């Protein structure tokens, strides 16, 4: 499905992440990939990379650094010449922007959450857009931002911003034939989830309400949807949010026996 495509995958930290599952499936579908890592966490990315079917290169990328973004562009321009797909799996909020601290979160923490989790989609896509031919695809990982969630606070606000950013990118990159979409995943036990207070209660509610059920330990369905959106099978889809959540988002309440 992805034969011959060259894809950048961000956000691989451990083998339990959605980004790792996406990288693995993309390789098995025929893609050539590179990963990105940042600072001390890059060592974790490099360890995870060695567990992929074909260990890829890992490029240094702090998505908030203009220098790093330019460096990734230049490296890929020289080594690949083009980029057919980009997976944005980057999100961060300081502890005081989560856990029920919405009203007391200082502006600097809210700004950090927004810049790293939402503006970064524009920054990454903008840096690599000159290398993306018609038919290329940008896919970001999302969590439903249509409602307010317990304890999610400024990360929830940032995800709402991410959804808006993706639509504006779809507008502006569409003239180049580049697609931009999001995959809104149900809760998964990933490294990112470990930093969200109250995750267990949220996951339990999801398992009860999703009509198809939901396995919080299995990122494969989400990774498969990302690969679909990276492929030519989704060549006419842009500005979309694809929910991969067992149908939870469409239910008003838990099923009544």
CSV table of C-alpha atoms in Angstrom, one decimal:
chain,number,residue,atom,x,y,z
A,1,UNK,CA,0.0,0.0,0.0
A,2,UNK,CA,2.9,2.3,0.7
A,3,UNK,CA,5.4,0.8,-1.8
A,4,UNK,CA,8.1,3.3,-2.7
A,5,UNK,CA,6.9,6.1,-0.4
A,6,UNK,CA,9.3,8.0,1.8
A,7,UNK,CA,7.8,8.9,5.2
A,8,UNK,CA,8.9,10.8,8.2
A,9,UNK,CA,7.6,9.5,11.5
A,10,UNK,CA,7.9,11.7,14.7
A,11,UNK,CA,7.1,10.7,18.2
A,12,UNK,CA,8.5,7.2,18.5
A,13,UNK,CA,9.5,6.7,22.1
A,14,UNK,CA,8.9,3.1,22.9
A,15,UNK,CA,7.5,0.0,21.2
A,16,UNK,CA,4.1,0.8,22.9
A,17,UNK,CA,3.6,4.0,21.1
A,18,UNK,CA,1.2,4.6,18.2
A,19,UNK,CA,4.1,6.1,16.3
A,20,UNK,CA,6.1,2.9,16.6
A,21,UNK,CA,3.1,0.8,15.4
A,22,UNK,CA,2.7,3.2,12.5
A,23,UNK,CA,6.4,3.0,11.6
A,24,UNK,CA,6.3,-0.8,11.7
A,25,UNK,CA,3.2,-1.1,9.5
A,26,UNK,CA,4.5,1.5,7.1
A,27,UNK,CA,7.7,-0.5,6.6
A,28,UNK,CA,5.8,-3.7,6.1
A,29,UNK,CA,3.6,-1.9,3.5
A,30,UNK,CA,6.7,-1.0,1.5
A,31,UNK,CA,7.6,2.5,2.8
A,32,UNK,CA,11.1,3.8,3.5
A,33,UNK,CA,11.0,5.8,6.8
A,34,UNK,CA,13.1,8.0,9.0
A,35,UNK,CA,12.3,8.7,12.6
A,36,UNK,CA,13.0,11.9,14.6
A,37,UNK,CA,14.1,12.2,18.3
A,38,UNK,CA,15.0,15.0,20.6
A,39,UNK,CA,17.6,15.5,23.3
A,40,UNK,CA,18.1,12.8,25.8
A,41,UNK,CA,14.9,11.1,24.6
A,42,UNK,CA,16.5,10.5,21.3
A,43,UNK,CA,18.3,7.5,22.8
A,44,UNK,CA,14.9,5.9,23.5
A,45,UNK,CA,13.9,6.5,19.9
A,46,UNK,CA,17.2,4.9,18.7
A,47,UNK,CA,16.5,1.9,20.8
A,48,UNK,CA,13.0,1.6,19.5
A,49,UNK,CA,14.3,2.0,15.9
A,50,UNK,CA,16.5,-1.1,16.3
A,51,UNK,CA,13.3,-3.1,16.9
A,52,UNK,CA,11.7,-2.2,13.5
A,53,UNK,CA,11.9,-4.6,10.6
A,54,UNK,CA,14.5,-2.3,8.9
A,55,UNK,CA,16.2,0.0,11.5
A,56,UNK,CA,15.8,3.5,10.1
A,57,UNK,CA,17.9,6.6,10.6
A,58,UNK,CA,16.9,8.9,13.6
A,59,UNK,CA,17.2,12.6,12.9
A,60,UNK,CA,17.4,15.2,15.7
A,61,UNK,CA,14.3,17.3,15.9
A,62,UNK,CA,13.0,19.6,18.6
A,63,UNK,CA,9.8,20.7,16.8
A,64,UNK,CA,10.0,24.1,18.5
A,65,UNK,CA,13.4,24.8,17.1
A,66,UNK,CA,13.6,26.5,13.7
A,67,UNK,CA,17.2,25.4,13.4
A,68,UNK,CA,16.2,21.7,13.9
A,69,UNK,CA,13.4,22.0,11.4
A,70,UNK,CA,15.7,23.5,8.8
A,71,UNK,CA,18.2,20.8,9.5
A,72,UNK,CA,15.7,18.0,8.9
A,73,UNK,CA,14.6,19.6,5.7
A,74,UNK,CA,18.2,19.9,4.5
A,75,UNK,CA,19.1,16.3,5.5
A,76,UNK,CA,16.1,14.9,3.7
A,77,UNK,CA,16.6,17.1,0.7
A,78,UNK,CA,20.1,15.6,0.3
A,79,UNK,CA,19.3,12.0,1.2
A,80,UNK,CA,15.8,11.6,-0.3
A,81,UNK,CA,15.0,14.5,-2.5
A,82,UNK,CA,11.4,14.3,-1.6
A,83,UNK,CA,9.0,13.4,1.3
A,84,UNK,CA,5.8,11.5,0.5
A,85,UNK,CA,4.4,11.5,4.0
A,86,UNK,CA,4.7,13.0,7.5
A,87,UNK,CA,3.3,11.6,10.7
A,88,UNK,CA,2.9,14.2,13.5
A,89,UNK,CA,2.8,12.3,16.8
A,90,UNK,CA,4.0,15.2,19.0
A,91,UNK,CA,2.2,16.5,22.1
A,92,UNK,CA,3.3,17.9,25.5
A,93,UNK,CA,1.7,19.9,28.3
A,94,UNK,CA,3.4,20.8,31.6
A,95,UNK,CA,2.0,19.2,34.7
A,96,UNK,CA,0.4,22.4,35.9
A,97,UNK,CA,-1.6,22.5,32.6
A,98,UNK,CA,-3.3,19.1,33.4
A,99,UNK,CA,-5.0,17.3,36.2
A,100,UNK,CA,-7.8,19.7,37.0
A,101,UNK,CA,-5.6,22.8,37.0
A,102,UNK,CA,-7.4,24.6,34.2
A,103,UNK,CA,-8.3,27.7,36.0
A,104,UNK,CA,-4.9,28.1,37.7
A,105,UNK,CA,-2.7,27.2,34.7
A,106,UNK,CA,-0.2,30.0,34.1
A,107,UNK,CA,0.0,31.5,30.6
A,108,UNK,CA,3.5,30.2,29.9
A,109,UNK,CA,2.3,26.6,30.5
A,110,UNK,CA,-0.7,27.0,28.3
A,111,UNK,CA,1.5,28.5,25.6
A,112,UNK,CA,3.9,25.6,25.8
A,113,UNK,CA,1.1,23.1,25.4
A,114,UNK,CA,-0.3,25.0,22.4
A,115,UNK,CA,3.0,25.5,20.7
A,116,UNK,CA,4.3,21.9,21.2
A,117,UNK,CA,1.0,20.1,20.5
A,118,UNK,CA,-0.8,22.3,17.9
A,119,UNK,CA,1.4,24.9,16.3
A,120,UNK,CA,4.1,22.2,15.7
A,121,UNK,CA,1.9,20.6,13.1
A,122,UNK,CA,2.1,23.8,11.0
A,123,UNK,CA,5.8,24.1,11.8
A,124,UNK,CA,6.6,20.6,10.7
A,125,UNK,CA,4.4,20.6,7.6
A,126,UNK,CA,5.7,24.0,6.6
A,127,UNK,CA,9.4,22.9,6.9
A,128,UNK,CA,8.9,19.8,4.8
A,129,UNK,CA,6.3,21.1,2.3
A,130,UNK,CA,9.0,22.2,-0.2
A,131,UNK,CA,10.0,18.5,-0.5
A,132,UNK,CA,6.4,17.2,-0.7
A,133,UNK,CA,5.2,16.4,-4.3
A,134,UNK,CA,1.5,16.2,-5.3
A,135,UNK,CA,-0.1,13.2,-3.6
A,136,UNK,CA,1.9,13.6,-0.4
A,137,UNK,CA,0.2,13.3,2.9
A,138,UNK,CA,0.5,14.8,6.4
A,139,UNK,CA,-1.3,12.8,9.2
A,140,UNK,CA,-1.5,14.0,12.8
A,141,UNK,CA,-2.6,12.1,15.9
A,142,UNK,CA,-5.5,13.6,17.7
A,143,UNK,CA,-7.8,13.1,20.7
A,144,UNK,CA,-11.5,14.1,20.4
A,145,UNK,CA,-11.6,17.9,21.1
A,146,UNK,CA,-15.3,18.4,20.5
A,147,UNK,CA,-16.1,18.2,24.3
A,148,UNK,CA,-14.4,19.0,27.6
A,149,UNK,CA,-12.8,16.0,29.3
A,150,UNK,CA,-11.9,15.6,33.0
A,151,UNK,CA,-8.3,16.4,33.8
A,152,UNK,CA,-7.3,17.0,30.2
A,153,UNK,CA,-7.4,20.7,30.6
A,154,UNK,CA,-5.0,22.7,28.3
A,155,UNK,CA,-4.1,19.6,26.4
A,156,UNK,CA,-7.7,19.4,25.4
A,157,UNK,CA,-7.6,23.1,24.3
A,158,UNK,CA,-4.4,22.3,22.4
A,159,UNK,CA,-6.1,19.4,20.6
A,160,UNK,CA,-8.9,21.7,19.6
A,161,UNK,CA,-6.3,24.0,18.2
A,162,UNK,CA,-4.6,21.1,16.4
A,163,UNK,CA,-7.9,20.3,14.6
A,164,UNK,CA,-8.2,23.9,13.5
A,165,UNK,CA,-4.5,24.0,12.3
A,166,UNK,CA,-5.1,20.8,10.3
A,167,UNK,CA,-8.0,22.4,8.4
A,168,UNK,CA,-6.0,25.5,7.6
A,169,UNK,CA,-3.1,23.4,6.4
A,170,UNK,CA,-5.4,21.3,4.3
A,171,UNK,CA,-6.6,24.6,2.7
A,172,UNK,CA,-3.2,26.0,2.1
A,173,UNK,CA,-1.3,22.8,1.0
A,174,UNK,CA,-4.2,21.6,-1.1
A,175,UNK,CA,-3.1,23.8,-4.0
A,176,UNK,CA,0.1,21.7,-4.1
A,177,UNK,CA,-1.8,18.4,-4.0
A,178,UNK,CA,-0.8,17.7,-0.4
A,179,UNK,CA,-3.4,16.2,1.9
A,180,UNK,CA,-3.7,16.9,5.6
A,181,UNK,CA,-5.7,14.8,8.0
A,182,UNK,CA,-6.0,13.7,11.6
A,183,UNK,CA,-6.7,10.4,13.3
A,184,UNK,CA,-8.6,10.8,16.5
A,185,UNK,CA,-7.7,7.8,18.6
A,186,UNK,CA,-9.4,6.3,21.7
A,187,UNK,CA,-7.3,6.2,24.9
A,188,UNK,CA,-4.2,3.9,24.7
A,189,UNK,CA,-1.7,3.0,27.3
A,190,UNK,CA,1.2,4.8,25.7
A,191,UNK,CA,4.1,6.8,27.2
A,192,UNK,CA,2.1,9.9,26.5
A,193,UNK,CA,-0.9,8.6,28.4
A,194,UNK,CA,1.2,7.9,31.5
A,195,UNK,CA,1.4,11.6,32.1
A,196,UNK,CA,-2.4,12.2,32.1
A,197,UNK,CA,-3.9,12.1,35.6
A,198,UNK,CA,-7.1,10.1,35.7
A,199,UNK,CA,-6.3,8.0,32.6
A,200,UNK,CA,-7.6,4.8,34.1
A,201,UNK,CA,-11.0,6.2,34.7
A,202,UNK,CA,-11.2,7.5,31.2
A,203,UNK,CA,-10.1,4.2,29.7
A,204,UNK,CA,-12.7,2.3,31.8
A,205,UNK,CA,-15.5,4.5,30.6
A,206,UNK,CA,-14.4,4.0,27.0
A,207,UNK,CA,-14.4,0.3,27.3
A,208,UNK,CA,-18.0,0.4,28.6
A,209,UNK,CA,-19.4,2.9,26.0
A,210,UNK,CA,-17.7,2.0,22.7
A,211,UNK,CA,-20.1,-0.2,20.8
A,212,UNK,CA,-17.2,-2.1,19.2
A,213,UNK,CA,-15.3,-2.3,22.4
A,214,UNK,CA,-11.9,-0.8,22.9
A,215,UNK,CA,-8.5,-2.4,23.8
A,216,UNK,CA,-6.3,0.3,25.4
A,217,UNK,CA,-3.2,-1.9,24.9
A,218,UNK,CA,-3.6,-2.2,21.1
A,219,UNK,CA,-2.4,0.7,18.9
A,220,UNK,CA,-2.6,-1.4,15.7
A,221,UNK,CA,-6.1,-0.1,14.6
A,222,UNK,CA,-4.9,3.5,14.9
A,223,UNK,CA,-1.7,2.8,13.1
A,224,UNK,CA,-3.6,1.1,10.3
A,225,UNK,CA,-5.8,4.1,9.8
A,226,UNK,CA,-2.7,6.4,9.7
A,227,UNK,CA,-1.2,4.2,7.0
A,228,UNK,CA,-4.4,4.3,5.0
A,229,UNK,CA,-4.4,8.1,5.1
A,230,UNK,CA,-0.7,8.1,4.0
A,231,UNK,CA,-1.6,5.9,1.0
A,232,UNK,CA,-3.0,6.7,-2.4
A,233,UNK,CA,-6.2,5.0,-1.3
A,234,UNK,CA,-7.0,8.3,0.5
A,235,UNK,CA,-6.0,10.5,-2.4
A,236,UNK,CA,-9.2,12.6,-2.3
A,237,UNK,CA,-9.4,12.9,1.5
A,238,UNK,CA,-8.2,16.1,3.2
A,239,UNK,CA,-9.2,18.2,6.1
A,240,UNK,CA,-10.7,15.2,7.8
A,241,UNK,CA,-10.7,13.8,11.3
A,242,UNK,CA,-11.0,10.0,11.2
A,243,UNK,CA,-12.1,8.6,14.6
A,244,UNK,CA,-10.6,5.2,15.5
A,245,UNK,CA,-12.2,4.8,18.9
A,246,UNK,CA,-14.5,1.8,18.7
A,247,UNK,CA,-17.4,4.1,17.9
A,248,UNK,CA,-17.3,5.9,21.2
A,249,UNK,CA,-17.5,9.4,19.7
A,250,UNK,CA,-20.9,8.6,18.1
A,251,UNK,CA,-22.6,7.4,21.3
A,252,UNK,CA,-24.6,9.7,23.6
A,253,UNK,CA,-24.3,7.4,26.6
A,254,UNK,CA,-23.5,3.8,27.6
A,255,UNK,CA,-25.7,1.1,26.0
A,256,UNK,CA,-28.7,0.2,28.1
A,257,UNK,CA,-29.1,-3.6,28.6
